[in-house]
Coordinates of C-alpha atoms and ligand atoms in Angstrom, one line a residue:
M73 CA -0.1 0.0 0.0
K74 CA 1.3 3.6 -0.9
V75 CA 2.6 5.3 2.0
Y76 CA 1.2 8.8 1.7
S77 CA 2.6 12.0 3.8
V78 CA 0.4 13.6 6.2
K79 CA 0.6 16.8 3.9
D80 CA -1.0 14.4 1.1
L81 CA -3.6 13.2 3.5
L82 CA -4.9 16.1 4.3
V83 CA -5.0 18.4 0.7
E84 CA -5.6 15.5 -1.6
D85 CA -9.0 13.7 -2.3
L86 CA -8.6 10.2 -0.8
L87 CA -12.2 10.1 1.5
L88 CA -13.1 6.5 1.6
Q89 CA -9.9 5.2 0.5
E90 CA -7.5 2.9 2.3
V91 CA -4.4 4.7 3.3
S92 CA -1.2 4.0 4.8
V93 CA 1.0 6.5 6.7
K94 CA 4.4 6.9 8.8
G95 CA 5.2 9.5 11.5
W96 CA 5.9 9.9 15.2
V97 CA 3.2 10.4 18.0
R98 CA 2.8 14.4 19.0
T99 CA -0.1 13.4 21.6
F100 CA -2.3 10.3 22.4
R101 CA -5.8 11.1 24.0
S102 CA -8.1 9.0 25.9
N103 CA -6.3 5.9 24.7
R104 CA -8.2 6.5 21.3
F105 CA -7.0 9.7 19.3
I106 CA -3.3 9.7 18.2
A107 CA -2.1 13.1 16.5
L108 CA 0.4 12.0 14.1
N109 CA 3.2 14.0 12.3
D110 CA 5.6 12.9 9.7
G111 CA 7.3 16.3 9.5
S112 CA 5.5 17.2 5.6
T113 CA 3.4 19.9 7.3
I114 CA 2.9 21.6 10.6
H115 CA -0.4 19.8 10.8
N116 CA -1.0 16.5 12.4
I117 CA -3.1 13.8 11.1
Q118 CA -5.6 12.0 13.5
C119 CA -5.8 8.6 13.8
V120 CA -8.5 6.8 15.6
V121 CA -7.5 3.7 17.4
D122 CA -10.5 1.2 18.1
F123 CA -9.3 0.6 21.6
E124 CA -11.4 -2.5 21.8
K125 CA -9.6 -4.0 19.2
T126 CA -6.3 -3.5 19.9
P127 CA -4.1 -5.2 22.5
E128 CA -3.3 -3.4 26.0
E129 CA 0.4 -3.9 25.1
V130 CA 0.5 -2.2 22.0
L131 CA -1.8 0.9 23.5
K132 CA 0.9 1.1 26.0
R133 CA 3.3 1.8 23.6
I134 CA 2.0 4.5 21.8
S135 CA 3.3 7.3 23.5
T136 CA 4.4 11.0 22.6
G137 CA 7.6 10.3 20.2
A138 CA 7.3 6.9 19.2
A139 CA 7.4 6.3 15.5
L140 CA 4.2 4.2 14.1
H141 CA 3.2 2.6 10.7
I142 CA -0.6 3.0 10.3
E143 CA -2.9 1.6 8.2
G144 CA -6.7 2.4 7.8
T145 CA -9.5 4.3 6.2
L146 CA -9.2 8.1 5.5
V147 CA -13.0 9.5 6.7
E148 CA -14.6 12.5 7.5
S149 CA -13.8 13.6 10.9
S150 CA -16.9 14.6 13.0
G151 CA -14.5 16.3 15.8
K152 CA -13.3 19.7 16.1
G153 CA -9.9 20.7 14.6
Q154 CA -9.9 18.6 11.3
K155 CA -11.5 17.7 8.4
V156 CA -10.5 14.2 7.9
E157 CA -9.3 11.5 10.3
I158 CA -7.7 7.7 9.7
Q159 CA -9.8 5.1 11.3
V160 CA -7.2 2.7 12.2
T161 CA -7.1 -0.8 11.1
R162 CA -3.6 -2.0 11.2
L163 CA -0.8 -0.2 13.6
E164 CA 2.3 -1.0 14.0
V165 CA 5.3 0.6 16.8
L166 CA 8.1 1.0 14.5
G167 CA 10.1 2.8 17.6
D168 CA 9.4 3.2 21.3
S169 CA 10.1 6.7 22.9
H170 CA 10.6 5.5 26.6
P171 CA 7.7 8.3 28.0
D172 CA 9.6 8.5 31.2
E173 CA 12.9 9.9 29.3
Y174 CA 11.7 11.3 26.3
P175 CA 12.5 15.3 26.7
I176 CA 9.8 16.7 24.0
Q177 CA 6.8 16.5 26.2
P178 CA 3.4 17.6 24.9
K179 CA 3.8 21.1 26.4
K180 CA 5.4 24.4 25.9
H181 CA 9.6 24.2 26.5
S182 CA 11.9 27.0 26.6
L183 CA 13.9 28.3 23.3
E184 CA 16.7 27.5 25.6
F185 CA 15.8 24.0 26.6
L186 CA 15.3 22.9 23.3
R187 CA 18.6 24.6 22.1
E188 CA 20.2 21.9 24.8
N189 CA 18.4 19.4 22.7
A190 CA 18.8 20.3 19.2
H191 CA 18.6 17.1 17.8
L192 CA 15.1 16.4 19.0
R193 CA 13.9 20.4 18.8
T194 CA 12.6 19.9 15.2
R195 CA 9.8 17.6 16.6
T196 CA 8.1 20.8 17.9
N197 CA 5.8 22.7 16.1
T198 CA 8.1 25.9 16.3
F199 CA 11.1 24.3 15.0
G200 CA 9.3 22.0 12.2
A201 CA 8.2 25.6 10.6
V202 CA 11.6 27.0 11.2
M203 CA 13.0 24.4 9.4
R204 CA 10.6 24.2 6.6
V205 CA 10.6 28.0 6.1
R206 CA 14.6 27.8 6.0
S207 CA 14.5 25.1 3.2
T208 CA 11.8 27.0 1.3
L209 CA 13.9 30.3 1.6
S210 CA 17.4 28.3 0.2
F211 CA 15.1 26.8 -2.6
A212 CA 13.9 30.6 -3.6
V213 CA 17.7 31.9 -3.5
H214 CA 18.8 29.5 -5.9
R215 CA 15.5 30.2 -8.2
Y216 CA 16.0 33.7 -8.2
F217 CA 19.5 33.8 -9.3
Q218 CA 19.2 30.5 -11.6
N219 CA 16.0 32.3 -13.4
N220 CA 17.9 35.7 -13.9
G221 CA 21.1 34.1 -15.3
F222 CA 23.5 33.7 -12.4
N223 CA 25.9 31.0 -12.2
Y224 CA 26.4 29.2 -8.7
V225 CA 29.8 29.1 -7.8
N226 CA 31.7 27.1 -4.8
T227 CA 34.5 29.4 -3.7
P228 CA 36.7 27.3 -1.1
I229 CA 36.1 26.9 2.5
I230 CA 39.8 26.7 3.4
T231 CA 41.4 29.6 2.4
G232 CA 45.0 30.8 1.9
S233 CA 44.4 34.5 2.0
D234 CA 44.3 36.3 5.2
A235 CA 43.2 39.4 3.6
E236 CA 39.6 39.1 3.2
G237 CA 39.2 41.7 5.8
A238 CA 36.1 40.7 7.4
G239 CA 36.9 39.7 11.1
E240 CA 38.8 36.8 13.0
M241 CA 39.5 33.7 11.4
F242 CA 39.6 30.0 12.5
R243 CA 43.0 28.4 11.7
V244 CA 43.2 25.5 9.8
S245 CA 46.1 23.1 10.4
A246 CA 47.5 19.5 10.5
L247 CA 50.4 20.6 12.6
D248 CA 50.9 18.9 16.2
A249 CA 49.3 21.6 18.3
K250 CA 51.5 20.6 21.0
N251 CA 54.8 20.3 19.3
P252 CA 54.7 22.3 16.2
P253 CA 57.5 23.3 14.3
L254 CA 59.2 26.5 15.1
N255 CA 61.3 29.3 13.3
E256 CA 64.2 30.4 14.6
D257 CA 62.4 33.3 16.1
G258 CA 60.2 31.1 18.0
S259 CA 56.7 31.5 16.0
V260 CA 55.3 28.5 14.1
N261 CA 56.8 27.4 10.8
Y262 CA 53.4 26.8 8.7
K263 CA 55.8 25.9 5.7
E264 CA 55.8 22.4 7.3
D265 CA 52.0 22.6 7.6
F266 CA 49.7 20.8 5.2
F267 CA 49.6 23.5 2.6
G268 CA 52.8 24.9 3.4
K269 CA 51.5 27.9 4.5
E270 CA 49.0 29.5 7.0
T271 CA 45.5 28.7 6.3
N272 CA 42.1 29.7 7.9
L273 CA 38.3 28.9 7.7
T274 CA 36.8 31.6 4.8
V275 CA 35.1 34.5 6.4
S276 CA 33.9 35.4 3.0
G277 CA 33.7 33.9 -0.8
Q278 CA 33.6 37.2 -2.0
L279 CA 37.2 37.7 -3.7
E280 CA 37.2 34.2 -5.6
A281 CA 33.6 35.2 -6.6
E282 CA 34.8 38.2 -7.9
T283 CA 37.2 36.4 -10.3
Y284 CA 34.4 34.3 -11.6
A285 CA 32.2 37.7 -12.2
M286 CA 35.1 38.8 -14.3
S287 CA 34.9 36.1 -16.9
L288 CA 31.4 34.4 -16.3
G289 CA 29.4 37.6 -15.6
K290 CA 27.1 37.3 -13.2
V291 CA 27.8 34.6 -10.2
Y292 CA 26.6 34.0 -7.0
T293 CA 28.0 32.1 -3.9
F294 CA 25.8 30.6 -1.0
G295 CA 28.0 28.4 1.6
P296 CA 29.2 28.0 5.1
T297 CA 31.2 31.1 6.1
F298 CA 33.1 31.3 9.4
R299 CA 34.0 34.0 11.8
A300 CA 35.8 33.9 15.3
E301 CA 34.2 37.1 16.3
N302 CA 33.5 36.8 20.1
S303 CA 30.5 38.4 19.9
N304 CA 27.8 36.8 21.9
T305 CA 24.8 38.7 20.3
S306 CA 21.4 37.3 19.1
R307 CA 22.7 38.1 15.5
H308 CA 26.0 36.5 15.5
L309 CA 26.9 33.1 14.9
A310 CA 30.4 31.5 14.6
E311 CA 29.5 29.6 11.5
F312 CA 26.8 30.9 9.1
W313 CA 25.6 30.7 5.4
M314 CA 26.4 33.5 3.3
I315 CA 24.8 34.5 -0.4
E316 CA 27.3 36.6 -2.0
P317 CA 26.4 37.5 -5.6
E318 CA 28.8 39.4 -7.7
V319 CA 28.1 40.9 -11.1
A320 CA 30.3 42.3 -13.7
F321 CA 29.5 45.8 -15.4
M322 CA 27.4 46.6 -12.4
D323 CA 27.6 49.8 -10.5
L324 CA 26.2 50.7 -7.0
D325 CA 22.8 51.4 -8.0
G326 CA 22.4 48.4 -9.7
N327 CA 23.7 46.4 -6.7
M328 CA 21.1 48.2 -4.7
D329 CA 18.5 47.4 -7.2
L330 CA 19.3 43.6 -7.5
A331 CA 19.2 43.6 -3.7
E332 CA 16.1 44.9 -3.3
D333 CA 14.5 42.7 -5.9
F334 CA 16.1 39.5 -4.4
I335 CA 15.0 40.0 -1.0
K336 CA 11.6 40.8 -2.2
Y337 CA 11.3 37.6 -4.5
V338 CA 12.4 35.3 -1.6
I339 CA 10.2 37.1 1.0
R340 CA 7.3 36.4 -1.6
Y341 CA 8.3 33.2 -2.4
V342 CA 8.1 32.2 1.5
L343 CA 4.3 34.0 1.9
E344 CA 3.3 32.0 -1.1
H345 CA 4.6 28.7 0.0
C346 CA 4.9 28.5 3.3
K347 CA 1.4 29.7 4.2
D348 CA 0.7 27.2 6.7
D349 CA 4.2 27.5 8.7
L350 CA 4.1 31.2 8.7
E351 CA 0.4 31.4 9.9
F352 CA 1.7 29.6 13.1
L353 CA 4.8 31.4 13.5
E354 CA 3.0 34.5 13.5
K355 CA 1.1 33.2 16.4
R356 CA 4.1 32.1 18.2
L357 CA 5.4 35.9 17.9
L358 CA 2.2 37.2 19.0
D359 CA 2.3 35.1 22.1
E360 CA 6.2 35.9 22.7
E361 CA 5.2 39.5 22.5
K362 CA 2.8 39.5 25.0
T363 CA 5.4 38.1 27.7
K364 CA 7.3 41.5 27.0
P365 CA 6.9 44.7 28.7
Q366 CA 4.3 46.7 26.7
N367 CA 7.3 49.5 25.6
E368 CA 9.6 46.5 24.3
R369 CA 6.7 44.9 22.3
S370 CA 6.9 45.1 18.3
S371 CA 4.2 47.0 16.7
M372 CA 4.1 44.5 13.8
T373 CA 3.0 41.1 13.4
L374 CA 4.8 38.9 11.4
T375 CA 2.7 39.2 8.1
E376 CA 3.1 42.8 8.9
K377 CA 6.5 42.9 9.0
L378 CA 7.1 40.6 5.6
H379 CA 4.8 43.2 3.8
F380 CA 6.9 46.1 5.4
V381 CA 9.5 44.6 3.1
L382 CA 7.4 43.8 0.2
D383 CA 5.3 46.8 -0.3
N384 CA 7.9 49.6 0.4
N385 CA 10.3 51.2 -1.8
F386 CA 13.8 50.7 0.5
K387 CA 14.9 54.3 1.4
R388 CA 18.3 55.1 -0.2
V389 CA 20.1 57.4 2.4
S390 CA 24.1 58.3 2.4
Y391 CA 25.9 57.6 5.4
T392 CA 26.7 61.5 5.7
E393 CA 23.0 62.4 5.9
A394 CA 22.1 59.4 8.3
I395 CA 24.9 60.5 10.8
D396 CA 23.2 63.9 10.9
I397 CA 19.6 62.4 11.7
L398 CA 21.3 60.3 14.2
K399 CA 23.2 63.2 15.6
N400 CA 20.1 65.3 15.9
S401 CA 17.9 62.4 17.0
K402 CA 16.2 62.3 20.6
P403 CA 17.8 59.1 22.1
N404 CA 21.2 60.8 21.0
K405 CA 20.7 63.7 22.5
K406 CA 19.0 62.4 25.5
K407 CA 21.9 59.8 25.7
K408 CA 19.6 56.9 25.2
F409 CA 22.0 55.3 22.9
Q410 CA 24.2 53.0 24.2
Y411 CA 26.9 54.3 21.6
I412 CA 26.5 58.3 21.3
I413 CA 27.3 59.4 18.0
E414 CA 29.4 62.1 18.1
E415 CA 31.1 62.7 14.8
W416 CA 31.2 61.9 10.8
G417 CA 33.1 58.6 10.6
A418 CA 31.6 56.6 13.5
D419 CA 30.6 53.3 12.9
L420 CA 27.0 52.6 13.5
Q421 CA 25.8 50.2 15.7
S422 CA 22.9 47.7 15.2
E423 CA 20.7 50.4 17.8
H424 CA 21.4 53.2 15.5
E425 CA 20.5 51.2 12.4
R426 CA 17.4 49.9 14.0
F427 CA 16.4 53.6 15.0
L428 CA 16.8 54.7 11.5
V429 CA 14.5 51.8 10.2
E430 CA 12.0 51.8 12.8
K431 CA 11.6 54.9 13.9
H432 CA 12.9 57.4 11.8
F433 CA 12.1 56.3 8.1
K434 CA 9.7 53.4 8.9
C435 CA 11.2 51.5 5.8
P436 CA 13.8 49.3 5.0
V437 CA 17.0 51.5 4.6
I438 CA 20.0 51.4 2.1
L439 CA 23.0 53.3 3.7
F440 CA 25.5 54.2 0.9
D441 CA 28.7 56.0 0.8
Y442 CA 30.7 55.3 4.1
P443 CA 33.8 56.3 5.3
A444 CA 36.8 54.8 3.5
K445 CA 38.4 54.1 7.3
I446 CA 35.7 52.0 8.4
K447 CA 35.0 49.8 5.3
A448 CA 37.0 46.9 3.4
F449 CA 40.3 47.7 1.2
Y450 CA 38.1 46.6 -1.8
M451 CA 35.6 48.9 -1.7
R452 CA 35.7 51.7 -4.6
L453 CA 36.9 55.2 -3.7
N454 CA 34.6 58.0 -4.4
D455 CA 36.2 61.4 -6.2
D456 CA 35.8 63.1 -2.6
G457 CA 39.0 60.9 -1.3
K458 CA 37.4 60.0 2.1
T459 CA 34.2 57.7 1.3
V460 CA 34.0 54.3 -0.3
R461 CA 30.9 53.1 -2.7
A462 CA 29.8 50.9 0.1
M463 CA 26.2 49.9 0.9
D464 CA 24.5 48.4 4.0
I465 CA 20.9 47.2 3.8
L466 CA 19.1 47.7 7.1
F467 CA 16.1 45.8 8.3
P468 CA 13.6 46.4 11.4
G469 CA 14.4 44.2 14.2
I470 CA 18.0 43.0 12.9
G471 CA 19.7 46.0 11.6
E472 CA 22.4 45.2 9.3
I473 CA 21.0 42.4 7.0
V474 CA 23.1 43.0 3.9
G475 CA 26.6 44.8 3.4
G476 CA 27.8 45.2 -0.3
S477 CA 30.0 47.8 -2.3
Q478 CA 31.4 48.4 -5.8
R479 CA 34.7 47.3 -6.0
E480 CA 37.7 49.1 -6.9
E481 CA 38.3 48.5 -10.2
R482 CA 41.4 50.7 -11.0
Y483 CA 44.6 49.0 -10.4
D484 CA 46.7 52.1 -8.9
V485 CA 44.3 53.0 -6.8
L486 CA 43.7 49.2 -5.5
L487 CA 47.3 48.9 -5.0
E488 CA 47.8 52.3 -3.3
K489 CA 44.9 51.1 -0.6
V490 CA 46.1 47.6 -0.3
K491 CA 49.7 49.1 0.8
T492 CA 48.1 51.9 3.2
M493 CA 46.4 49.0 5.0
G494 CA 49.2 47.1 5.5
I495 CA 48.2 44.0 3.7
D496 CA 50.8 42.0 1.9
E497 CA 50.3 42.6 -1.7
K498 CA 52.0 39.7 -2.8
E499 CA 49.1 37.4 -1.0
L500 CA 46.7 39.4 -3.4
W501 CA 48.6 39.0 -6.4
W502 CA 45.5 37.3 -8.1
Y503 CA 43.3 39.5 -7.0
L504 CA 45.4 42.4 -8.6
D505 CA 45.6 40.7 -11.6
L506 CA 41.6 41.0 -12.2
R507 CA 42.7 44.9 -12.5
K508 CA 45.3 44.3 -14.8
Y509 CA 43.4 42.0 -17.2
G510 CA 40.1 43.4 -18.7
T511 CA 39.2 45.4 -15.6
A512 CA 35.7 46.8 -15.5
V513 CA 33.4 48.1 -12.9
H514 CA 31.7 45.4 -10.6
S515 CA 29.8 45.2 -7.5
G516 CA 28.1 42.5 -5.4
F517 CA 26.8 42.0 -1.8
G518 CA 26.8 39.5 1.2
L519 CA 23.8 38.4 2.7
G520 CA 23.8 36.7 5.7
F521 CA 21.1 33.5 5.3
E522 CA 20.4 33.3 8.8
R523 CA 19.6 36.9 9.3
L524 CA 17.0 36.2 6.2
V525 CA 15.7 33.5 8.2
L526 CA 15.3 35.2 11.3
F527 CA 13.5 37.8 9.9
A528 CA 11.1 35.7 7.5
T529 CA 10.2 33.3 10.6
G530 CA 9.9 36.2 13.2
M531 CA 12.2 34.6 15.6
T532 CA 14.4 36.6 17.8
N533 CA 17.5 34.5 18.5
I534 CA 20.0 33.4 15.5
R535 CA 20.7 30.6 17.3
D536 CA 17.0 29.3 16.9
V537 CA 17.1 29.2 12.6
I538 CA 20.3 27.0 12.0
P539 CA 20.0 23.7 12.6
F540 CA 23.0 23.4 15.1
P541 CA 24.5 26.6 16.0
R542 CA 28.3 27.4 16.5
T543 CA 28.5 30.0 19.1
P544 CA 31.3 31.0 21.8
Q545 CA 31.7 28.1 24.1
S546 CA 29.1 26.2 22.4
A547 CA 29.9 23.5 19.4
E548 CA 27.5 20.7 20.9
F549 CA 26.2 18.2 18.0
Ligands
LIG813 P1 27.9 42.9 11.4 O1 28.2 44.2 11.3 O2 26.2 42.7 11.8 O3 28.6 42.1 12.5 P2 29.3 42.9 9.4 O4 29.6 44.0 8.7 O5 30.5 41.9 10.1 O6 28.2 42.5 10.2 P3 29.7 41.6 6.5 O7 31.2 41.4 6.4 O8 29.2 42.9 5.6 O9 29.1 41.8 7.8 O10 29.1 40.4 5.8 C1 28.1 40.4 5.4 C2 26.5 40.0 6.0 O11 26.6 38.6 6.5 C3 26.0 40.6 6.9 O12 25.2 41.6 6.4 C4 25.5 39.8 8.0 O13 24.3 39.7 7.1 C5 26.2 38.6 7.8 N1 26.8 38.2 8.5 C6 28.0 38.9 9.0 N2 28.6 38.1 10.1 C7 27.7 37.3 10.6 C8 27.4 36.6 12.0 N3 28.7 36.5 12.7 N4 26.5 35.8 11.7 C9 25.4 35.7 11.1 N5 25.8 36.4 10.1 C10 26.6 37.3 9.9
LIG814 MN1 28.9 44.7 6.7

């Protein structure tokens, strides 16, 4: 007999047919009603057991978490909450769940508790919904780029260049940690290491992606990225997934257009394809908001937040304008910001970014033309000599979701920048070559996939939108 998914059983026209289904028990009530879930949808299928015909020892084994194979007739349900149910004719317990020990009881568990049980947490409605949305979003990412003529490039995870400039790196080494070969000055001799040089986990695939943009034209990466920054925030992971499109002959305006169009596409895609999960997550968010003090509650529901992005043009504002706005803002004058904005050149913190989006402009914001001093070496220098063609996209509740730029395409200017920033130009010979052979204006950006999932699901901690989060002091599983 064909095994149906719960999702299919609930939507397909199978009334009065004999069906078969496999899944895990969510609840078992009155020795009669099993709510079975198989991960295909947030909804359960109700399976009604005839307890008079079912042996006592089988009934005993039906408990939350147990794996079952059920056969029966799909009938209209007279009970509340579901249209159809299965009248069970055959039931097999495939795997017991040891109810005295099983951690995921049919009650509300805290997100912290579930993080400690990350191997089981996708058996809850919340994490099932989050991970289905995550999967759909990642498919939408590929769809968008593939539909628009981009080539998917897999840039290396182990990198030999330490010039990516985006933060602290994790070293990759095969040397004996207790007894490494040393140079005369006492430093570790990486010439004897596996790759004959010092290597790290990548913090960005951008530099390598640029080489592909300068031949394939439009490319994107979508892969794991690592940062050893010790920032224990709800928006930072040590291992996260980044999407990095890079396009030849595209300037910063084109880059902004691309980023806005791309984000709107993927958000629209989940709105259309994850209705049930989003409906659940919307209710979850409402419940969570109710537990917060009135003044910390978000004024938007999840659907409103998603439409806030879809229905608004992203407001494009220069860094210089933004600094003026922030300097003159109430929270700055009243010293409500943790970091007070004193002058031009300051790096913006997430509190400032959120103020601009949530309080001042009330729409997603793209900040551009940042001070060269606070941005990476590869960003194109403006004629004013002090700002670069950088852009960050700022979202409600999150702050920065995208960081990008038009890249410096002029050999001399780039070389000068590399030198003044104290980067070893020999390390970057291949990157500089791009500016020697057929150089062209080009641009790209990086979007942290988990920040996107965080936004789309209305979750508040980035640890809850990746299957097994890696953060300082934590790499269980
Ligand atoms: P932030 O200022 O928030 O630390 P960043 O400026 O270091 O970010 P970029 O180097 O511009 O970030 O990286 C591009 C994008 O990658 C960011 O816009 C963000 O969406 C995401 N990102 C950066 N660092 C992390 C991290 N540690 N965990 C998850 N996502 C990240
Ligand atoms: Mn950034």
